[in-house]
XYZ file of C-alpha atoms in Angstrom:
445
model
C 42.823 50.179 49.259
C 43.207 47.603 52.062
C 39.685 46.125 51.207
C 40.755 45.868 47.558
C 43.881 43.878 48.580
C 41.822 41.419 50.656
C 39.564 40.442 47.824
C 42.309 39.061 45.527
C 43.771 37.130 48.522
C 40.338 35.646 49.258
C 39.942 34.671 45.733
C 43.402 33.077 45.654
C 42.521 31.169 48.880
C 39.214 29.947 47.439
C 40.889 28.828 44.243
C 43.576 26.974 46.324
C 40.906 25.156 48.305
C 39.088 24.113 45.136
C 42.325 22.761 43.672
C 43.062 20.839 46.940
C 39.532 19.309 46.798
C 39.924 18.325 43.189
C 43.423 16.834 43.901
C 42.004 14.743 46.775
C 39.166 13.396 44.523
C 41.745 12.530 41.818
C 44.039 10.747 44.322
C 41.027 8.808 45.782
C 39.885 7.582 42.339
C 43.469 6.633 41.516
C 43.779 4.654 44.803
C 40.574 2.867 44.004
C 41.682 2.100 40.540
C 45.105 0.800 41.685
C 43.437 -1.368 44.422
C 41.253 -2.953 41.663
C 44.214 -3.561 39.459
C 46.456 -4.982 42.107
C 43.863 -7.112 43.827
C 44.548 -5.361 47.251
C 41.061 -6.374 48.435
C 41.954 -10.099 48.332
C 42.763 -12.773 45.667
C 39.139 -13.728 45.265
C 37.383 -10.442 45.392
C 37.636 -9.990 41.624
C 35.708 -13.279 41.069
C 32.556 -11.847 42.584
C 33.082 -8.096 42.026
C 31.433 -5.251 43.907
C 33.140 -5.709 47.193
C 33.084 -2.032 48.126
C 30.572 -0.845 45.539
C 27.895 -3.640 45.267
C 25.577 -1.253 43.408
C 28.040 -1.328 40.501
C 27.664 -5.060 40.169
C 28.876 -6.752 36.974
C 27.674 -10.233 35.976
C 29.738 -13.148 37.476
C 31.072 -15.368 34.560
C 30.228 -18.524 36.543
C 28.412 -20.304 33.796
C 30.658 -19.367 30.961
C 34.300 -19.378 32.182
C 35.946 -22.614 30.907
C 38.213 -23.052 33.794
C 35.313 -22.885 36.226
C 33.809 -26.250 35.068
C 33.596 -28.889 37.716
C 36.233 -31.579 37.631
C 34.108 -34.527 38.857
C 36.564 -37.269 39.896
C 35.163 -40.729 40.450
C 35.278 -42.212 43.933
C 36.032 -45.670 42.638
C 37.106 -47.112 39.281
C 37.133 -50.814 38.223
C 38.907 -52.233 35.152
C 38.772 -55.490 33.378
C 41.543 -55.972 30.896
C 40.777 -59.618 30.263
C 38.004 -62.170 30.746
C 39.030 -62.874 34.366
C 40.183 -60.775 37.189
C 39.360 -57.096 38.051
C 41.453 -54.116 39.134
C 39.914 -51.594 41.440
C 40.815 -48.229 42.935
C 38.617 -47.610 45.910
C 39.131 -45.624 49.119
C 42.474 -44.468 47.772
C 41.968 -41.036 46.140
C 45.577 -40.662 44.870
C 45.356 -44.040 43.051
C 41.817 -43.241 41.764
C 43.017 -39.885 40.403
C 46.024 -41.610 38.687
C 43.738 -44.204 37.002
C 41.224 -41.645 35.996
C 43.876 -39.401 34.410
C 44.935 -42.309 32.317
C 41.447 -43.475 31.285
C 39.224 -40.416 31.270
C 39.954 -39.988 27.584
C 38.053 -43.207 26.878
C 35.101 -41.879 28.738
C 35.263 -38.529 26.951
C 35.383 -40.168 23.523
C 32.533 -42.564 24.393
C 30.273 -39.655 25.630
C 31.000 -37.430 22.686
C 30.398 -40.271 20.059
C 27.551 -42.035 21.862
C 24.526 -42.784 19.667
C 20.921 -42.602 21.001
C 20.608 -44.972 23.924
C 18.594 -48.183 23.800
C 17.047 -49.751 26.917
C 18.641 -52.818 28.381
C 17.769 -55.196 31.156
C 19.431 -55.357 34.472
C 20.772 -58.819 33.603
C 22.446 -57.343 30.521
C 23.885 -54.513 32.789
C 25.428 -57.130 35.044
C 26.904 -58.941 32.084
C 28.421 -55.617 30.993
C 30.058 -55.187 34.302
C 31.872 -58.437 33.783
C 33.233 -57.711 30.239
C 36.505 -56.072 29.363
C 36.201 -52.361 30.028
C 36.135 -49.760 32.758
C 33.487 -48.670 35.259
C 33.541 -45.089 36.612
C 31.600 -44.686 39.776
C 30.997 -40.978 40.705
C 29.355 -41.774 44.017
C 26.516 -39.226 43.710
C 24.151 -38.299 40.861
C 25.900 -36.525 37.980
C 23.796 -34.945 35.174
C 24.797 -36.980 32.011
C 24.548 -33.883 29.698
C 26.675 -31.871 32.021
C 29.359 -34.616 32.093
C 29.463 -34.510 28.247
C 30.098 -30.725 28.362
C 32.790 -30.999 31.208
C 34.647 -33.955 29.749
C 34.197 -32.813 26.107
C 35.655 -29.274 26.530
C 32.212 -27.695 25.909
C 30.784 -30.035 23.280
C 27.320 -31.492 23.813
C 25.643 -34.727 22.935
C 21.889 -34.125 22.767
C 21.315 -38.028 22.787
C 22.347 -38.218 26.428
C 20.178 -37.136 29.300
C 19.391 -38.183 32.878
C 21.287 -38.509 36.008
C 23.939 -41.266 36.469
C 26.201 -42.613 39.104
C 28.108 -45.337 37.257
C 29.325 -45.115 33.629
C 30.696 -48.254 31.846
C 32.778 -48.200 28.720
C 32.943 -51.804 27.756
C 33.525 -54.123 24.869
C 30.505 -55.075 22.882
C 29.763 -58.807 23.147
C 28.749 -59.041 19.463
C 31.729 -57.402 17.860
C 34.854 -55.314 18.364
C 32.990 -52.097 19.232
C 32.662 -50.395 22.518
C 29.383 -49.524 24.389
C 28.602 -46.811 26.828
C 26.253 -48.150 29.480
C 24.494 -46.423 32.350
C 21.621 -46.502 34.812
C 19.401 -43.452 34.907
C 19.176 -42.819 38.673
C 15.921 -40.863 38.299
C 13.883 -43.888 37.169
C 16.227 -46.877 37.575
C 16.204 -47.628 33.787
C 19.417 -49.205 32.239
C 20.614 -48.065 28.849
C 23.466 -48.915 26.400
C 24.777 -46.774 23.576
C 26.942 -47.654 20.623
C 30.107 -45.466 20.370
C 32.821 -44.718 17.732
C 35.400 -46.586 19.994
C 36.724 -49.945 19.083
C 38.122 -52.344 21.605
C 41.319 -53.483 19.755
C 44.013 -50.923 19.599
C 43.868 -47.874 21.939
C 41.160 -49.080 24.377
C 42.833 -52.500 24.876
C 46.208 -50.941 25.237
C 44.794 -48.358 27.807
C 43.341 -51.206 29.998
C 46.288 -53.607 29.646
C 48.374 -52.211 32.618
C 45.538 -52.873 35.170
C 45.699 -56.549 36.109
C 42.951 -58.132 38.165
C 43.428 -58.321 41.909
C 40.176 -60.094 42.967
C 37.543 -57.452 44.100
C 34.057 -58.472 43.166
C 30.591 -56.983 43.208
C 28.066 -58.568 45.559
C 25.844 -59.996 42.886
C 28.867 -61.995 41.550
C 29.140 -63.969 44.775
C 26.338 -66.422 44.283
C 28.324 -69.154 45.905
C 28.715 -67.380 49.205
C 25.857 -69.076 50.882
C 23.832 -65.833 51.225
C 26.477 -64.231 53.418
C 26.167 -60.923 51.608
C 22.437 -60.988 50.911
C 21.900 -57.988 53.219
C 23.891 -55.777 50.904
C 23.080 -53.884 47.685
C 24.188 -56.093 44.811
C 26.560 -53.388 43.381
C 28.631 -52.936 46.545
C 32.251 -53.501 45.494
C 34.016 -55.846 48.040
C 37.632 -55.202 48.674
C 40.226 -57.864 47.922
C 42.282 -56.940 50.995
C 41.466 -55.522 54.508
C 40.976 -51.793 54.556
C 42.937 -49.434 56.741
C 41.550 -45.959 56.221
C 43.366 -42.773 57.232
C 42.628 -40.835 60.327
C 42.066 -37.113 59.895
C 42.182 -34.103 62.135
C 39.161 -31.834 61.786
C 38.624 -28.102 62.554
C 36.756 -24.986 61.758
C 38.997 -22.695 59.448
C 36.894 -19.579 60.118
C 38.183 -19.374 63.630
C 41.211 -17.801 61.983
C 40.566 -14.073 61.444
C 42.592 -13.994 58.165
C 40.509 -16.883 56.715
C 37.193 -15.351 57.654
C 38.220 -11.902 56.248
C 39.290 -13.540 52.965
C 36.096 -15.534 52.619
C 33.909 -12.411 53.218
C 35.854 -10.538 50.617
C 35.504 -13.464 48.266
C 31.698 -13.293 48.765
C 31.736 -9.569 48.085
C 30.785 -8.449 51.560
C 32.743 -5.859 53.597
C 34.636 -7.755 56.302
C 34.573 -4.721 58.650
C 31.174 -3.433 57.494
C 29.195 -1.238 59.831
C 26.161 -3.211 58.603
C 27.176 -6.147 60.822
C 25.521 -6.831 64.209
C 25.366 -9.690 66.711
C 22.822 -12.444 66.530
C 22.666 -15.715 68.427
C 25.651 -17.742 67.414
C 27.336 -15.240 65.254
C 27.137 -12.044 63.156
C 24.563 -10.859 60.611
C 25.301 -8.450 57.789
C 22.522 -6.691 55.857
C 22.891 -4.643 52.720
C 19.641 -3.639 50.997
C 17.641 -6.857 50.485
C 20.524 -9.205 51.111
C 21.623 -10.784 54.294
C 24.830 -12.693 55.130
C 25.232 -14.554 58.413
C 28.513 -15.729 59.771
C 27.920 -18.275 62.529
C 30.456 -19.352 65.126
C 30.132 -23.056 64.144
C 31.647 -22.394 60.719
C 28.502 -21.802 58.739
C 28.010 -18.861 56.354
C 24.467 -18.360 55.052
C 23.266 -15.860 52.436
C 19.801 -14.813 51.322
C 18.389 -12.322 48.870
C 14.681 -11.521 49.158
C 14.226 -11.528 45.379
C 16.517 -12.524 42.419
C 17.013 -8.958 41.143
C 18.437 -7.920 44.575
C 21.237 -10.537 44.473
C 24.743 -9.487 43.619
C 25.584 -13.026 42.178
C 24.477 -13.088 38.590
C 25.317 -16.114 36.412
C 25.320 -13.930 33.300
C 23.122 -16.509 31.529
C 19.755 -14.818 31.499
C 16.662 -15.812 33.424
C 16.824 -19.507 32.368
C 20.474 -20.597 32.624
C 19.971 -24.391 32.530
C 21.042 -26.878 35.068
C 24.644 -27.303 33.756
C 25.306 -23.518 34.205
C 23.638 -23.725 37.685
C 26.007 -26.538 38.722
C 28.987 -24.622 37.425
C 27.994 -21.482 39.418
C 27.446 -23.468 42.582
C 30.814 -25.307 42.085
C 32.763 -22.066 41.532
C 31.159 -20.449 44.554
C 32.124 -23.459 46.635
C 35.664 -23.822 45.376
C 36.343 -20.131 45.824
C 35.379 -20.392 49.530
C 35.173 -23.920 50.945
C 37.649 -25.454 48.502
C 40.497 -23.007 49.440
C 40.176 -23.929 53.187
C 39.125 -27.593 53.258
C 42.724 -29.074 53.408
C 42.554 -32.749 52.496
C 38.792 -32.579 51.899
C 37.491 -32.664 48.414
C 34.194 -31.376 47.064
C 31.776 -33.691 45.251
C 28.418 -33.232 43.570
C 25.587 -34.714 45.650
C 22.502 -33.422 43.839
C 21.422 -30.904 41.249
C 17.617 -30.597 41.489
C 15.707 -28.472 39.053
C 12.964 -26.055 40.290
C 10.356 -23.964 38.641
C 12.693 -20.924 38.477
C 16.130 -22.434 38.627
C 17.934 -25.161 40.639
C 19.164 -26.305 44.006
C 22.660 -27.693 43.963
C 24.119 -29.554 46.872
C 27.886 -30.451 47.309
C 29.579 -32.624 49.894
C 32.974 -33.452 51.195
C 34.947 -36.610 50.622
C 38.100 -37.907 52.246
C 40.278 -40.345 50.325
C 37.229 -41.374 48.313
C 34.933 -41.922 51.336
C 31.969 -39.589 51.943
C 31.939 -37.171 54.955
C 28.598 -37.036 56.827
C 28.053 -33.612 58.410
C 25.533 -33.036 61.334
C 21.853 -33.359 60.572
C 22.514 -34.400 56.918
C 23.898 -31.036 55.962
C 25.704 -30.497 52.742
C 29.153 -28.751 52.530
C 27.294 -26.322 50.205
C 23.790 -25.872 49.224
C 23.179 -23.244 46.642
C 19.762 -21.908 45.478
C 19.549 -20.324 41.986
C 16.483 -18.403 40.661
C 16.026 -16.605 37.495
C 19.655 -16.618 36.712
C 20.808 -15.306 40.153
C 22.161 -17.062 43.194
C 19.539 -16.159 45.792
C 20.691 -18.228 48.682
C 23.574 -20.405 49.925
C 24.629 -22.238 53.037
C 28.335 -23.081 53.358
C 29.648 -25.467 56.002
C 33.394 -24.692 56.449
C 35.579 -27.632 57.647
C 39.255 -28.297 57.378
C 40.681 -31.836 57.335
C 44.367 -32.745 57.821
C 45.880 -36.248 57.460
C 47.385 -37.248 60.735
C 49.572 -39.890 59.206
C 47.825 -42.625 61.196
C 45.374 -45.281 60.101
C 42.521 -47.159 61.631
C 41.141 -50.631 61.304
C 37.699 -51.527 60.078
C 35.686 -54.787 60.025
C 35.775 -56.776 56.786
C 32.699 -56.425 54.742
C 31.396 -59.858 55.768
C 31.157 -58.852 59.427
C 29.853 -55.416 58.610
C 27.224 -57.063 56.400
C 26.048 -59.180 59.347
C 25.396 -56.018 61.395
C 23.775 -54.299 58.493
C 21.296 -57.109 57.954
C 19.645 -56.158 61.262
C 19.949 -52.319 60.693
C 19.068 -51.793 57.065
C 18.540 -54.865 54.862
C 19.422 -54.164 51.201
C 21.443 -51.130 51.870
C 24.791 -50.044 50.295
C 27.804 -50.700 52.531
C 30.240 -47.798 52.298
C 33.049 -46.311 54.395
C 32.065 -42.936 55.772
C 33.605 -40.263 58.058
C 31.012 -39.076 60.553
C 31.875 -35.438 61.291
C 29.989 -34.316 64.339
C 32.245 -31.400 65.087
C 35.030 -33.240 67.017
C 38.778 -32.988 66.484
C 39.530 -36.522 65.171
C 37.816 -38.359 62.319
C 37.915 -42.171 61.757
C 36.087 -43.960 59.023
C 33.372 -46.580 59.620
C 30.856 -48.632 57.753
C 27.479 -47.105 57.096
C 24.349 -48.167 55.338
C 23.553 -46.021 52.264
C-alpha cells in the first residue's frame, strides 16, 4: 500500500519538474523576444543583426535602405552670379553646408537631365570656371553614377560615368541653357553635358545672393609674375587671411561604454569568452571571423571567405560599386560617425576589384582633410561577392577648443612648396599623429 502511494507522488513530482522546465524555456524565449523588440542590446545592434545568434544572420539592408545613402557634402563651393567677382565657401563647413543646401537642387537637376557628355579641352574647362554658375568641389573622387543616385533620390542617368572631384553647373556661352561640366579623374579628360536647366529664371535667382568677394584660381593670376607657378592651377586662393580652428583629439574607445556600444553595433559579443589578449589589444574569434580591438583605437575585422561573413549587402554576388559605397558608408557612420565629435566622414576612394570593391573614407574638420598616421584611412572596407569580408576602423574624436591658429598666406606657403613639391596642390590639413591638440597647416597634395 505504501509503495502504491509513492508511485503517484513520484509521478506528480516528475510532472511538476517537466512543467518547471517548460516554463523556464518559455520565459527565456520571451526574454529574448522582448530584448530584440526593445533594443536592449544597444541602439545599433539591430542594424547588423545576429549579436547573440550570429548563425541566424539576416541580410543587412545596406545597399537598399534609402536613408543609408551617403550625403557627400562638398568641401568648397564657388559661385559666380555675374561676369565679375566670385563668392567662395572654403575651410568653413557651416557656410559650405548652408550654400550647398541652397544650391544642391541645381546640381541634382543638372545630373538628372544631363545628356550624353561631349569631350572638351582644358582651355574650355577654364573658361567654364569663369562663367556664371557654381562649382562643387568634393575633395576626393566621387563616382558620378553614384552621385546621380544619391542626389536624385534613387534615379539614375546612364549617360554619366567616371569619377569626379569638381562638378560645374554653368551658363552656356552660346545661349541661355546650362551645362554640366566635369573632369574624369581616372584619365584626366574634360567633359560637358547639355542639361534641361536654363540660366534665366530659377538658376539666376538662386545664384544672385552670392556676391563676389575676390577669391581666384591660380590659373587666373597670369599677372602675378610667376609667384604661384609652384602650385596646381586649380588651387583656390583665399581673399582674406585664414584662421583655422584648433581641435582637441582623443581616442573614444578608451571609454568602456563607447567600446561596448561599438562591438554591439558590429554584432560581436562585448563580453564574449572568445576574446583573448594579443599584442596591443584583444582578439575575438567566432568561426572563420576575427575581430581585433587595439588599444590605439583601431578595430579590424576579417572573414576568411565571403560566405563566412555576417555582413551581407543583400544585393547578390555582384552588388555594384554604388551599393558597395553605401554599405561601407553605413558601417562607418554606425561606428565612427557616432563617436567622431566635430569630425566628418568623406569619401576618399572606391576602387573596384575582381570580386567587389575597396572603399576608403577619411575625416575632415571644417572642410580641411585630416591626415592619420602612415596614410591610414578612417575606414577601409573590403567587399567580396556581396559580403563585407574585412574592415579597418580608426576611431578618433575631435572637439572644437574655441581657439584659432594663424597660417601663412598662400604666397608664402607657395614659396616653400616650390622647393618641396613643385606643381602640387596647396591645401590646409590637420596632421593627426595621436596627440591631444590639432592645428591646421599647409600641405602639398
